[in-house]
Short mmCIF file of C-alpha atoms and ligand atoms in Angstrom, two decimals:
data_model
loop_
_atom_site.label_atom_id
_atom_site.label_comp_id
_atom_site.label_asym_id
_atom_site.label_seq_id
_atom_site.Cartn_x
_atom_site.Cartn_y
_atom_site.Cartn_z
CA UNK A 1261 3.67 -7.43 -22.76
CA UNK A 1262 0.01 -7.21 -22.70
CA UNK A 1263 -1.06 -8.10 -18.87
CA UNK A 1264 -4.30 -9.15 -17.21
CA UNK A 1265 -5.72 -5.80 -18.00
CA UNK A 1266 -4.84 -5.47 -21.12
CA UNK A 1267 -6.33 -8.76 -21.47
CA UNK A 1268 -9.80 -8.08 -20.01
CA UNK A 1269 -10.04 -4.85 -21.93
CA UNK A 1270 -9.47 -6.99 -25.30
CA UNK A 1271 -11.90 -9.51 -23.36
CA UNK A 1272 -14.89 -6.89 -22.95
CA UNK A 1273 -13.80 -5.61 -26.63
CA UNK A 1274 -14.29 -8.31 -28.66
CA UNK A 1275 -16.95 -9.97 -27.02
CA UNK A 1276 -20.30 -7.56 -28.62
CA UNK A 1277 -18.93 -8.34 -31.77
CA UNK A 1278 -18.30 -11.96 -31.81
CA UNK A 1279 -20.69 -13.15 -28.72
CA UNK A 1280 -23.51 -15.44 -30.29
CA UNK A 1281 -21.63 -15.69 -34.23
CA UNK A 1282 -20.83 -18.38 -35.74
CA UNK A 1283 -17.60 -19.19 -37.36
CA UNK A 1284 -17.57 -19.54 -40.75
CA UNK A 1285 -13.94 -19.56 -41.44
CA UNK A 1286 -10.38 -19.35 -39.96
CA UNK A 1287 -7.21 -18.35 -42.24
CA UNK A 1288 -4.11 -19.07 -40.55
CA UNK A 1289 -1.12 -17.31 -42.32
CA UNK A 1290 1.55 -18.81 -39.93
CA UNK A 1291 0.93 -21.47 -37.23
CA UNK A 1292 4.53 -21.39 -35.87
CA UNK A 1293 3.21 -19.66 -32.41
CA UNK A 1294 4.48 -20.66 -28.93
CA UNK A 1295 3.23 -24.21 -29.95
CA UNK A 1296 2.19 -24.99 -33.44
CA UNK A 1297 -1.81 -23.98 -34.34
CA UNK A 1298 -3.78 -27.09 -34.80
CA UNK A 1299 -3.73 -28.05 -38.42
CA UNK A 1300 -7.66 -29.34 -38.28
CA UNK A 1301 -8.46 -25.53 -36.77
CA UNK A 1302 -10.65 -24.39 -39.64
CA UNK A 1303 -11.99 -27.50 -39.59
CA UNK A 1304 -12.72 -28.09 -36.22
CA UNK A 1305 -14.02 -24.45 -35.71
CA UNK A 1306 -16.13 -23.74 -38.32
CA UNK A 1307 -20.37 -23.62 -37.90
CA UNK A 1308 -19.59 -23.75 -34.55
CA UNK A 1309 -21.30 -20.67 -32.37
CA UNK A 1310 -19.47 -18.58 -29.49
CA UNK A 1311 -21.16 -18.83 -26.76
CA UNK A 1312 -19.36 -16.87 -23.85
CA UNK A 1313 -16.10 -14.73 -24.49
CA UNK A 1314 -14.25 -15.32 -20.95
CA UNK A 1315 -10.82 -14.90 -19.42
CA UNK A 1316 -9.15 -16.99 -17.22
CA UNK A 1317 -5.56 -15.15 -16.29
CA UNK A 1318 -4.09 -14.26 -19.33
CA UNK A 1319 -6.09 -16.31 -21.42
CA UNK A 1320 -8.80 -15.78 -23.96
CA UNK A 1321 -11.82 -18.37 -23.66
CA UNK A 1322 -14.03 -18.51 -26.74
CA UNK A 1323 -16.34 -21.00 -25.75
CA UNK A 1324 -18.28 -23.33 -28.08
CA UNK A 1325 -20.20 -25.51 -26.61
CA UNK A 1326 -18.43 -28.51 -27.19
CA UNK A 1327 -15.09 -27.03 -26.84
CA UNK A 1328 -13.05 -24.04 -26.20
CA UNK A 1329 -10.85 -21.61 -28.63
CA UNK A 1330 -8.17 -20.76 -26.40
CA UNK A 1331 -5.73 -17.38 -27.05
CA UNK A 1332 -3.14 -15.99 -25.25
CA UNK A 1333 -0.92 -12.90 -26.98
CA UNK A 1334 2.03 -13.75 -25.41
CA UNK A 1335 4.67 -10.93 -25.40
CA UNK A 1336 3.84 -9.00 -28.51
CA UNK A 1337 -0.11 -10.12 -29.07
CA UNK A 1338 -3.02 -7.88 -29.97
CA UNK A 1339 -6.37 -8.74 -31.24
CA UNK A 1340 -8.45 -6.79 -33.90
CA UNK A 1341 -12.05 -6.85 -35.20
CA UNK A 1342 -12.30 -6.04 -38.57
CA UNK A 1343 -15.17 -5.44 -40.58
CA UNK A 1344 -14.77 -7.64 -43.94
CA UNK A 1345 -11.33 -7.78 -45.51
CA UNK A 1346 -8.71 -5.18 -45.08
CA UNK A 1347 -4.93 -5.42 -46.26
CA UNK A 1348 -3.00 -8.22 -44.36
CA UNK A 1349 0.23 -6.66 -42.29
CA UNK A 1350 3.39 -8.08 -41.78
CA UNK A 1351 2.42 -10.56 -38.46
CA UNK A 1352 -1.08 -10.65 -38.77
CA UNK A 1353 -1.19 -14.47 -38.66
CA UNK A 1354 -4.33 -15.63 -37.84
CA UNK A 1355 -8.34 -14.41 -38.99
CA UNK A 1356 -11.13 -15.95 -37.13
CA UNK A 1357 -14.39 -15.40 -40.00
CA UNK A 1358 -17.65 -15.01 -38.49
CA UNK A 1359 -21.13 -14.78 -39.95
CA UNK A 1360 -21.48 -10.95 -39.51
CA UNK A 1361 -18.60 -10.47 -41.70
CA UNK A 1362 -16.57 -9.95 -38.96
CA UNK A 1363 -13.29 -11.04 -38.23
CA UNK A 1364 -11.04 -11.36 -35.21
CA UNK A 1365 -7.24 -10.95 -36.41
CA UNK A 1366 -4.22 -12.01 -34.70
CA UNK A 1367 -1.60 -9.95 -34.60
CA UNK A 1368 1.79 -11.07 -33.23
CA UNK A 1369 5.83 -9.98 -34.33
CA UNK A 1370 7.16 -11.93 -31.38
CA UNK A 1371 4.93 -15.26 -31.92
CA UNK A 1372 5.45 -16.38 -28.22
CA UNK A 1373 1.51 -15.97 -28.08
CA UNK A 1374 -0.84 -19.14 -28.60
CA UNK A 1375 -4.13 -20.89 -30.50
CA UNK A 1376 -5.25 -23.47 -28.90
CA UNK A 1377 -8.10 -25.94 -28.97
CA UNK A 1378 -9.56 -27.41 -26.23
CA UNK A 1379 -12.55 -30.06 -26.53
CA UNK A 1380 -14.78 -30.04 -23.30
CA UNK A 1381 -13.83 -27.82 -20.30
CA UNK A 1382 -11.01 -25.11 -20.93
CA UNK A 1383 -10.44 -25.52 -17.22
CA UNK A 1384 -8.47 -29.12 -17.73
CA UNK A 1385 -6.14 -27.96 -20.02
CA UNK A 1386 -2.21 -28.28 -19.16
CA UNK A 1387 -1.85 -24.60 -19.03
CA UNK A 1388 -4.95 -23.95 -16.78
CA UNK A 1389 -4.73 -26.42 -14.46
CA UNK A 1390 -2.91 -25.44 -12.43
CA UNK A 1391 -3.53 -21.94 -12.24
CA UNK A 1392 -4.24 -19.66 -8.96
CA UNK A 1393 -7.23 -17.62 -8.01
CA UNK A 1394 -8.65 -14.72 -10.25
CA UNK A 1395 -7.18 -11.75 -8.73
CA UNK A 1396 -11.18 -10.06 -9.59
CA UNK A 1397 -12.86 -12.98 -7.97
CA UNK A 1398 -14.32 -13.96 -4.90
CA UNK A 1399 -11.93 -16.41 -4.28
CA UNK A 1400 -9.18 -13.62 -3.84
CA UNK A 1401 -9.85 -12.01 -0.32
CA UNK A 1402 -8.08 -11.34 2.81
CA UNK A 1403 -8.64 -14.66 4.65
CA UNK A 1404 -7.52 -16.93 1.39
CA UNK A 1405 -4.25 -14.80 1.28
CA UNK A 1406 -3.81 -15.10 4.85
CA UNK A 1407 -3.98 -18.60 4.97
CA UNK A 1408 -1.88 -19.37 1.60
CA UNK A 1409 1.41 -17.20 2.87
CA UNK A 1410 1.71 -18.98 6.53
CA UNK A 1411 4.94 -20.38 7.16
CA UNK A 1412 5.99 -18.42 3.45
CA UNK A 1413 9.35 -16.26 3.90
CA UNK A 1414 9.28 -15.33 0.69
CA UNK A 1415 8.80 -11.47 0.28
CA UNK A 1416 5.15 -10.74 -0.47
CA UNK A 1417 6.18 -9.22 -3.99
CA UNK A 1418 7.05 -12.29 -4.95
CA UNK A 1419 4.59 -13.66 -3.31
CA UNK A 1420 1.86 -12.36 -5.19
CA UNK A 1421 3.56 -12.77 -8.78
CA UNK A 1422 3.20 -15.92 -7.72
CA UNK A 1423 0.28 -17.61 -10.30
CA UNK A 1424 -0.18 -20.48 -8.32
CA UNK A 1425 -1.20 -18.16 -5.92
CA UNK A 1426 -3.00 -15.57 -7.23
CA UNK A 1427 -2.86 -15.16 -11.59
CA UNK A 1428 -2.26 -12.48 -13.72
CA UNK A 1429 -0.58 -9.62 -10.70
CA UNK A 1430 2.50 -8.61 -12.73
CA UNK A 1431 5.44 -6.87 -11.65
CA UNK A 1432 3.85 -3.45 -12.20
CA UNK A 1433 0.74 -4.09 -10.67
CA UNK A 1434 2.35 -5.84 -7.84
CA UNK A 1435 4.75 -2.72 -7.28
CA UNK A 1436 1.57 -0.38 -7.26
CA UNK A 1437 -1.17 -2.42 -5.32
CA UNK A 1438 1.89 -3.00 -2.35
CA UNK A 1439 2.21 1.25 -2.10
CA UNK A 1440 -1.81 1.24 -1.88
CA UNK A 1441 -1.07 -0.75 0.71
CA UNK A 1442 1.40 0.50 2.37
CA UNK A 1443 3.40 -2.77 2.28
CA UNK A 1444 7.30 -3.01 1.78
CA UNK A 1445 7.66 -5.10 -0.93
CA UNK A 1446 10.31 -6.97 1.25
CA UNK A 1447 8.21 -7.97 3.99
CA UNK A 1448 8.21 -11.63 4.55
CA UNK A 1449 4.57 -12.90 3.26
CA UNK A 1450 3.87 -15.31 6.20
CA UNK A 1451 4.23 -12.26 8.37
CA UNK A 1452 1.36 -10.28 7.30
CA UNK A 1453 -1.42 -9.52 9.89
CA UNK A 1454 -5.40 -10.63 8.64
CA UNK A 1455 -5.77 -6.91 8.44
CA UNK A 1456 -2.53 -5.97 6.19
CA UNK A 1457 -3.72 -9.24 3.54
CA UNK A 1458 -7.19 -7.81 3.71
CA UNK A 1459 -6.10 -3.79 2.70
CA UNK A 1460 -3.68 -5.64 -0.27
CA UNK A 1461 -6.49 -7.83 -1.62
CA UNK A 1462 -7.99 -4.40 -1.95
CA UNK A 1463 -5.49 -2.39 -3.35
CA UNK A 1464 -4.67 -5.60 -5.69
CA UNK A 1465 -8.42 -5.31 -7.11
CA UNK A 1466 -8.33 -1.09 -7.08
CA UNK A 1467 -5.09 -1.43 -8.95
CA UNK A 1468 -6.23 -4.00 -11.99
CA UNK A 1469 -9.80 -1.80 -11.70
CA UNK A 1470 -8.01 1.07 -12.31
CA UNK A 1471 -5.87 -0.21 -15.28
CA UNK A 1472 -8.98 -2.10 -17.06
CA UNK A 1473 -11.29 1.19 -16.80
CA UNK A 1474 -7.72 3.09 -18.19
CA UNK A 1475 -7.69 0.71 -21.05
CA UNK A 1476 -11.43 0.72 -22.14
CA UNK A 1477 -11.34 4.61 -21.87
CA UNK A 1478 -8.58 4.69 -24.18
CA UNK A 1479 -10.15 2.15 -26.12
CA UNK A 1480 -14.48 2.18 -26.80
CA UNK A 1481 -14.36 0.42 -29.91
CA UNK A 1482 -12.50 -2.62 -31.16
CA UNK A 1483 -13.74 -2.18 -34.67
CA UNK A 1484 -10.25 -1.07 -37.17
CA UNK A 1485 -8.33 -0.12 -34.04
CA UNK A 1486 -5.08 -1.41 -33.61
CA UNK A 1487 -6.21 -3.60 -30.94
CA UNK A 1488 -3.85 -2.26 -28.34
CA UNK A 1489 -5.39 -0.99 -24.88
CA UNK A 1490 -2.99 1.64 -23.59
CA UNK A 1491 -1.40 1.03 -20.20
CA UNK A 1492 -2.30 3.12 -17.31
CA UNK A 1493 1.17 5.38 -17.18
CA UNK A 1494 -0.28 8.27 -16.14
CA UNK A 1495 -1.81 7.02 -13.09
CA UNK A 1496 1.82 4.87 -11.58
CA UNK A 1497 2.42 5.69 -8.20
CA UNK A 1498 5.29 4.12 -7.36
CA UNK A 1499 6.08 1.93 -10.41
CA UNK A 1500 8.95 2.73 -12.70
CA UNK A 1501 9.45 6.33 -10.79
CA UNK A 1502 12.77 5.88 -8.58
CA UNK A 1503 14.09 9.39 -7.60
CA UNK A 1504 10.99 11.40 -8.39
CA UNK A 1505 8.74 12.09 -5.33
CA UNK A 1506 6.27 9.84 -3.27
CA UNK A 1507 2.90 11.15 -4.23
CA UNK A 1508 1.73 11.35 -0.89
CA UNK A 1509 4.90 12.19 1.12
CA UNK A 1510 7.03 13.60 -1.34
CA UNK A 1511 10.25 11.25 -0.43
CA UNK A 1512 12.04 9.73 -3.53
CA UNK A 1513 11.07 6.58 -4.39
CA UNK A 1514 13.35 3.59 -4.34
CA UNK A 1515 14.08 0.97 -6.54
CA UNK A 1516 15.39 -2.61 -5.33
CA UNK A 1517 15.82 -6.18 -7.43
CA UNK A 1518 13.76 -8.67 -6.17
CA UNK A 1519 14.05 -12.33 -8.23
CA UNK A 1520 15.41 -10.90 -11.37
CA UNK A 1521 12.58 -7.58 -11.32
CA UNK A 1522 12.74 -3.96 -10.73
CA UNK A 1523 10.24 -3.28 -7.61
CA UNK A 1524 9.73 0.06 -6.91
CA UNK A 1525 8.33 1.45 -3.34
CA UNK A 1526 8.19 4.70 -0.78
CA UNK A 1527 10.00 4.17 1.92
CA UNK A 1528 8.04 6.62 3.87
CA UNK A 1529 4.74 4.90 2.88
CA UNK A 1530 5.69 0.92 2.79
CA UNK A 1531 6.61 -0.30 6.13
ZN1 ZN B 1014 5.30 8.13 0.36
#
């Protein structure tokens, strides 16, 4: 499932080639997504000019001026720029045409991903409402996590999967960013000391950092690629590594289920 770095990867690769285009056309093969593509999308999208390529989460924001183009790839998503026409594939089921003969295809087998249109501010949509702080932005430091987990017994791992908390810290990240820390994934969040919330805010941000530059390194052009920014497997510390040894104390790192998810953690490390 592609996850907030995947996302800002696809984010910073897409953008030179669409930024300041207009649309000219959009061909949508199959608008069963998560919710149905709007029927009017050609319509309403086309002479219209992108004028910022932002993220918010998991979500794509083209913005228009007027309105917003919003995508998320859901489980199985993954965006492509072509240059001019090239051979549809099985799941390739939307094209955005832009005036550089561009194109920004939508791939997705799974179709729990979305296309969405939003007139005015992307921000009051349903599904953004409501949404946490940007794990990247100012908004996310030690004292706001401090002050959002008193009185909170749930274990910080949950904790910060939590989106109405913080967005897009999945169950990898969160696994990692906690051994940077040297947090046990159990610990109760309202007991965390100023100074332990401040070192995870940082490990949180050196965590995502790490995956994005991981992704764009594997990944310098957009252009006829298959769209998919490689995850940063190679560089797991703790996550999906029960048995083999702690990186920086050589015990054998555990595994535990917390809500439903593997977390994975060094008990010589995470206190
Ligand atoms: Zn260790």
């Amino acid at each position: 499932m592609p996850e907030l770095p995947e996302v800002e990867t696809t984010r910073r690769g897409i953008e030179p080639h669409i930024l300041g285009r207009k649309i000219t056309g959009v061909i949508v093969r199959d608008a069963r997504l998560r919710w149905p593509v709007p029927k009017r999308l050609a319509a309403m999208l086309a002479g219209k000019t992108v004028k910022r390529v932002r993220r918010r989460a998991k979500y794509l924001l083209l913005d228009c001026g007027d309105g917003t183009l919003i995508i998320h790839l859901g489980m199985s998503g993954s965006l492509r720029v072509l240059n001019g026409d090239e051979p549809v594939r099985p799941h390739d089921h939307i094209d955005v045409l832009f005036d550089n003969n561009a194109r920004l295809r939508l791939r997705d087998p799974r179709r729990f991903g979305a296309v969405l249109w939003q007139p005015g501010e992307p921000e009051r949509h349903k599904l953004l409402e409501h949404l946490g702080v940007e794990p990247l932005g100012d908004e996310f430091n030690g004292e706001y996590l401090h002050r959002a987990s008193r009185g909170r017994s749930v274990p910080i791992k949950q904790f910060l999967m939590n989106h109405a908390v913080v967005v897009g810290v999945g169950n990898i990240y969160a696994s990692e960013a906690l051994f940077r820390a040297g947090i046990h994934p159990r610990t109760a969040a309202g007991r965390l000391s100023p100074e332990r919330c401040e070192r995870l805010v940082q490990a949180v941000r050196a965590t995502l950092d790490a995956a994005i530059l991981a992704g764009g390194s594997t990944l310098r052009d957009f252009v006829n690629t298959e769209g998919k920014p490689g995850y940063f497997q190679d560089q797991r510390l703790v996550y999906d590594r029960a048995g083999e040894p702690c990186r920086v104390c050589a015990k054998p790192i555990r595994t535990i289920r917390q809500g439903q998810r593997s977390s994975f953690y060094c008990p010589g490390c995470q206190k």
